Coordinates of C-alpha atoms and ligand atoms in Angstrom, one line a residue:
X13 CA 31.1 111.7 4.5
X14 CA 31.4 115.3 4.4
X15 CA 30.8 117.1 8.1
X16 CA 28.1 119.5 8.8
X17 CA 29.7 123.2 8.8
X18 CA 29.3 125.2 11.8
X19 CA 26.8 127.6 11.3
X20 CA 26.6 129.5 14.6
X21 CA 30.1 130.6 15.6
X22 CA 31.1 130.9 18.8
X23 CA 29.6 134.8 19.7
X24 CA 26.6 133.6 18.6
X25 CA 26.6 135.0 15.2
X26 CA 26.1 133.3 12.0
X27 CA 28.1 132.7 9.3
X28 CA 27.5 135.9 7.4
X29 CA 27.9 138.2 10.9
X30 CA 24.4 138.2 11.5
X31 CA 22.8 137.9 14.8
X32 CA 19.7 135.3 14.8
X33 CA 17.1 137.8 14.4
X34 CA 18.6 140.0 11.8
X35 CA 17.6 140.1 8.5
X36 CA 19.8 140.5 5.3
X37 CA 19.6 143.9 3.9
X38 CA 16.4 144.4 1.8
X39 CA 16.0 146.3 -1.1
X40 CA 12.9 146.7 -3.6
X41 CA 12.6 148.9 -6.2
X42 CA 9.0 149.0 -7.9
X43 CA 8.2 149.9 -11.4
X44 CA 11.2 147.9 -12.8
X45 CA 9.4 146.4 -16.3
X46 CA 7.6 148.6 -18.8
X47 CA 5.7 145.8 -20.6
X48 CA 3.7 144.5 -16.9
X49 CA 1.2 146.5 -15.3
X50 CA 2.9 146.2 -12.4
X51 CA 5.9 144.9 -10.9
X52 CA 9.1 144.8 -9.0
X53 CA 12.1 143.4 -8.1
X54 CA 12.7 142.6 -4.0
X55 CA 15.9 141.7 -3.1
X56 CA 16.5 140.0 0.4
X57 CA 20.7 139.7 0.4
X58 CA 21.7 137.4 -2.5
X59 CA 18.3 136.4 -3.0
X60 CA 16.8 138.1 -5.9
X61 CA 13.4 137.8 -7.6
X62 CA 11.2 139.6 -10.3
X63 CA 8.0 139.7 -9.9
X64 CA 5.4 140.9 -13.0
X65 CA 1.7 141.4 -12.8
X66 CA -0.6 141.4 -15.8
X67 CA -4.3 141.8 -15.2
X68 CA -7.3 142.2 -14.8
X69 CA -7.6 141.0 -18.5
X70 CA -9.6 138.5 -20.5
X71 CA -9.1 135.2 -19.1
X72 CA -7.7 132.9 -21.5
X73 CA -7.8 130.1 -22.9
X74 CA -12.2 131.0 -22.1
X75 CA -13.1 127.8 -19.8
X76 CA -10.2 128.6 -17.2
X77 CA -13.0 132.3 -16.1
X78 CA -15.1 132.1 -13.1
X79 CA -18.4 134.4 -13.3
X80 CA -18.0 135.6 -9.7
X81 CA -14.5 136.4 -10.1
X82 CA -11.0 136.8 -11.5
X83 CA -8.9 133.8 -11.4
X84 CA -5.2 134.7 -10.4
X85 CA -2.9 132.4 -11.8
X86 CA 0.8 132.2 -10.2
X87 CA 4.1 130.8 -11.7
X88 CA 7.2 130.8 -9.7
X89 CA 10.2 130.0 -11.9
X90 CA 14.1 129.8 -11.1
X91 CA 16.2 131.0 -14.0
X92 CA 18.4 128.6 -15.6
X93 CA 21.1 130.9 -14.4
X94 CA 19.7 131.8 -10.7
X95 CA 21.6 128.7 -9.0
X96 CA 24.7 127.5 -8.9
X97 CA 25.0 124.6 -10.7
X98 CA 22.6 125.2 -14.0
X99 CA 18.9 124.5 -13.4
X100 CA 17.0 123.0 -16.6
X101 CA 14.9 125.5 -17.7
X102 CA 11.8 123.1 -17.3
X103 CA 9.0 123.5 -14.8
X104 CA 9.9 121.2 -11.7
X105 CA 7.6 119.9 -9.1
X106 CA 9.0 122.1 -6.6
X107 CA 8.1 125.1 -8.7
X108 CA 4.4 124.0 -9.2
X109 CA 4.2 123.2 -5.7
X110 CA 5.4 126.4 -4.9
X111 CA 3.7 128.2 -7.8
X112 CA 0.1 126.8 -5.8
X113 CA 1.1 127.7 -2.2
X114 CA 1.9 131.3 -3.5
X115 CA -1.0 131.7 -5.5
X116 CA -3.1 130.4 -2.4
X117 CA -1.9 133.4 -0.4
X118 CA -2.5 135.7 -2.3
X119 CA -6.0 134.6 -3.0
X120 CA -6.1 135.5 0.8
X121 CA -6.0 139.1 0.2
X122 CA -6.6 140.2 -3.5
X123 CA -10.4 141.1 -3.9
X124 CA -10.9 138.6 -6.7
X125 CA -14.4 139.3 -7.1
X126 CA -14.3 143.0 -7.9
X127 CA -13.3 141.3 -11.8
X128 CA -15.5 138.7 -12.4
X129 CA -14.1 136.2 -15.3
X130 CA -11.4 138.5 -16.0
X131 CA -7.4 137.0 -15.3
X132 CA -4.5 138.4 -13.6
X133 CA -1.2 136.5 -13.9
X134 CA 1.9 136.8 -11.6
X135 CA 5.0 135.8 -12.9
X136 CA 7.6 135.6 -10.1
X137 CA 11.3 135.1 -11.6
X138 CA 14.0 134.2 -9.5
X139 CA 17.2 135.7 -11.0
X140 CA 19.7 134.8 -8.2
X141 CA 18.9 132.2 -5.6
X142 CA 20.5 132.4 -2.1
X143 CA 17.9 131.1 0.3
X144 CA 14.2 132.0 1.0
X145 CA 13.2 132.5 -2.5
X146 CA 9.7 131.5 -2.1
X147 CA 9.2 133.9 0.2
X148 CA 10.8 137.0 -1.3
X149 CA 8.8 135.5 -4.4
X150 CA 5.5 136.1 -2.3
X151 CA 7.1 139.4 -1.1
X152 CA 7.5 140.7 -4.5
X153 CA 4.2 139.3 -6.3
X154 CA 2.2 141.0 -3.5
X155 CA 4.0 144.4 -4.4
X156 CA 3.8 144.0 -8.2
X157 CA 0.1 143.5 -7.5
X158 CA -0.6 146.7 -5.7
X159 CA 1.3 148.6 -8.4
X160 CA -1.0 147.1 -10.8
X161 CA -3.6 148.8 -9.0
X162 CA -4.8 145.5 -8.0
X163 CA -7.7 146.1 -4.6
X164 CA -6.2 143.9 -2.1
X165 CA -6.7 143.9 1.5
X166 CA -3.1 144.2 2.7
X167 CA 0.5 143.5 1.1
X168 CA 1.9 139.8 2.0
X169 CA 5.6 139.7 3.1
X170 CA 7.2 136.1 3.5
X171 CA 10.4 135.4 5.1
X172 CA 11.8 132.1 5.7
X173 CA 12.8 131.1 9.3
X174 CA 15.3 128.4 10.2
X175 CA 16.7 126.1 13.4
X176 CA 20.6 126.1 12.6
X177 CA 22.8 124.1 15.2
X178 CA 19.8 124.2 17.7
X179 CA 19.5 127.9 17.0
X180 CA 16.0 129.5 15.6
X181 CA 17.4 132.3 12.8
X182 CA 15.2 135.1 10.6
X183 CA 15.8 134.9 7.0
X184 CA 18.3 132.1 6.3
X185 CA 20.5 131.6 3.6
X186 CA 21.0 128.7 1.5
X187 CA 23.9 127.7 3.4
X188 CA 21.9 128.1 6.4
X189 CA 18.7 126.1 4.4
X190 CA 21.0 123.5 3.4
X191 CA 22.0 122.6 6.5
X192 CA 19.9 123.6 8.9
X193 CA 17.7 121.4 11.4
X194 CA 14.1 123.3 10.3
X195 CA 13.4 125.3 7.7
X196 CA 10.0 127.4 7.6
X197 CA 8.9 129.7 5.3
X198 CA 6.1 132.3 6.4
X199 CA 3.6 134.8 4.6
X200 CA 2.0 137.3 6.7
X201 CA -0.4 140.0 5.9
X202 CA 1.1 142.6 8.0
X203 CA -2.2 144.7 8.7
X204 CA -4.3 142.0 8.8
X205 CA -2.1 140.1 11.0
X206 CA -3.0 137.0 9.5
X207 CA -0.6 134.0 8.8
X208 CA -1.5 133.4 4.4
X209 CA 1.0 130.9 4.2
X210 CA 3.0 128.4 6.4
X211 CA 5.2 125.5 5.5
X212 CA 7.6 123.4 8.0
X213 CA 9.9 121.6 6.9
X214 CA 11.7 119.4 10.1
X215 CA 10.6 119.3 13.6
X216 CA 10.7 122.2 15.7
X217 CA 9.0 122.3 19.8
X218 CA 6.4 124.6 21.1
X219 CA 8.9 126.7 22.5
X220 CA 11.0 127.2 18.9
X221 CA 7.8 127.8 17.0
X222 CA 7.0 130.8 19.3
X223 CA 10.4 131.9 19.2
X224 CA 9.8 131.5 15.0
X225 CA 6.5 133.5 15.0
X226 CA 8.1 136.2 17.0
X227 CA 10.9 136.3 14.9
X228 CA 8.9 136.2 11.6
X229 CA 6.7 139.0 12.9
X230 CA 9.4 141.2 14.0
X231 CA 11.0 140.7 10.0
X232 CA 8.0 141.2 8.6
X233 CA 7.2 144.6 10.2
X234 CA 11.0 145.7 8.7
X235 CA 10.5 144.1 5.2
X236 CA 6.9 145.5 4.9
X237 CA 8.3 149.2 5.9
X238 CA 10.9 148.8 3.1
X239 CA 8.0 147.3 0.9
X240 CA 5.7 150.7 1.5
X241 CA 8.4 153.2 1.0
X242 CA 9.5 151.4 -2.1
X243 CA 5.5 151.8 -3.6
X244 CA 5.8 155.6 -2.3
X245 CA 9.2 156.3 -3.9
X246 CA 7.4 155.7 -7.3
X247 CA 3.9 157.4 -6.4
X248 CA 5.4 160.4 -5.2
X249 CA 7.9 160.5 -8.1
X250 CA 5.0 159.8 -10.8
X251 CA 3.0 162.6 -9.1
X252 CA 5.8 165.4 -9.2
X253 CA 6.8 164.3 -13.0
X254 CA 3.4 165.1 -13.7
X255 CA 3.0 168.6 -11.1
X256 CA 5.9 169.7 -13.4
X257 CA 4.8 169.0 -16.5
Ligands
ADP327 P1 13.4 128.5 -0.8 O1 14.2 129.2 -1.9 O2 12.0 129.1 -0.7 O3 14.1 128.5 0.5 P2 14.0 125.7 -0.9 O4 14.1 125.5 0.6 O5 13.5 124.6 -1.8 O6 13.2 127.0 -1.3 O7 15.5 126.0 -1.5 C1 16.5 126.6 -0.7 C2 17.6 127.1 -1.5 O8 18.3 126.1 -2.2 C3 17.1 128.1 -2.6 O9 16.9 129.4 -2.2 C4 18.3 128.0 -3.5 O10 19.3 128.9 -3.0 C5 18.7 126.6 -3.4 N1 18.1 125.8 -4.5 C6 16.8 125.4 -4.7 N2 16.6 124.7 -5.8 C7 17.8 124.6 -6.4 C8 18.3 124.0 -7.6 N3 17.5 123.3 -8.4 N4 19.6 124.1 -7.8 C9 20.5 124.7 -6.9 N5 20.1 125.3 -5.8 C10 18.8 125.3 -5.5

């Protein structure tokens, strides 16, 4: 039987130097596909995911269009080459399970009824898969939505939180989601300061949740700061391309 690794060394750090509530380095760059109305790519340390938005357009096939409003339709997919060991290129449960919880937060803030029967579609690719991807996924779709110029009532940030060797930790890894205790994945909308998805995977006490909820907030706040400077950088770089012009 292999043993469980230790995952919180002795100064209370984890195994990539991070303290329990620090976050891997974020980076997202917005604007990344030419073909996509709008889109990005969020990277949250080795975790990296794509995220393209195409819409409001004609919903189609026809049946699929609601008269009061668009219908968004989500698909979270892992590259073949995103993990490891190669993942068949086939949709898996877990991707339309996570394809449905995604789509259901962001039905909490887009203004789908601004476009009735039209379609928006959010393709979220994960291109390298080190922990947390459904949240960076929900991270990144909410982005590639407001540079679509989608209305939505806020941004959604996820980050994932874990209970490692009796230890609750901010954006784990997949070491860390392998062989953690707990593993739960949160969407907030940061202005709104409402919880759009939630998922818990293990057992965790009254106490540990609040510790998680504080944690997740506090992430949030840094990954949403990142988020809004990222949809700035291109703005403010569209808008001086076209001053000079
Ligand atoms: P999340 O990526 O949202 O944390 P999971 O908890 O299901 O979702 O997965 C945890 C991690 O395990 C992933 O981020 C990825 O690094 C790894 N993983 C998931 N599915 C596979 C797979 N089919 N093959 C290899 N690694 C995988």
């Amino acid at each position: 039987m292999s043993s469980k690794p230790i995952l919180i060394r002795e100064d209370g750090k984890r195994v990539d130097g991070r303290k329990p509530d620090e976050i891997r380095p974020v980076k997202i760059t917005v604007g990344v596909l030419k073909n996509a109305n709008g889109s990005t790519l969020v990277e949250y340390g080795g975790t990296r995911v794509i995220a393209a938005v195409y819409g409001p357009r004609e919903a189609l096939p026809r049946h699929i269009s609601m008269p009061d409003r668009a219908v968004l339709r989500v698909r979270y997919h892992m590259a073949p080459f995103s993990t490891d060991e190669r993942k068949s290129p086939a949709p898996t449960r877990r991707e339309i399970e996570l394809s449905k919880v995604i789509r259901e937060a962001l039905e909490a803030v887009v203004f789908t009824q601004l476009f009735p029967r039209a379609g928006i579609d959010v393709f979220i690719e994960v291109l390298q898969a080190d922990g947390g991807t459904r949240t960076a996924g929900l991270t990144a779709a909410s982005i590639a939505l407001a540079d679509a110029g989608i209305p939505m009532k806020d941004l959604v940030i996820g980050v994932a939180i874990g209970k490692i060797n009796g230890t609750i930790v901010v954006d784990v890894n997949e070491l860390e989601d392998q062989y953690g205790e707990a593993d739960l994945p949160i969407g907030i909308a940061p202005n709104l300061g409402e919880i759009v998805l939630f998922q818990l995977n293990g057992v965790l006490t009254r106490e540990e949740l609040k510790t998680s909820m504080e944690l997740a907030f506090k992430a949030v706040d840094q990954i949403y700061r990142v988020a809004k400077d990222a949809l700035h950088y291109k703005y403010m770089k569209l808008l001086e391309e076209v001053k000079a012009q």
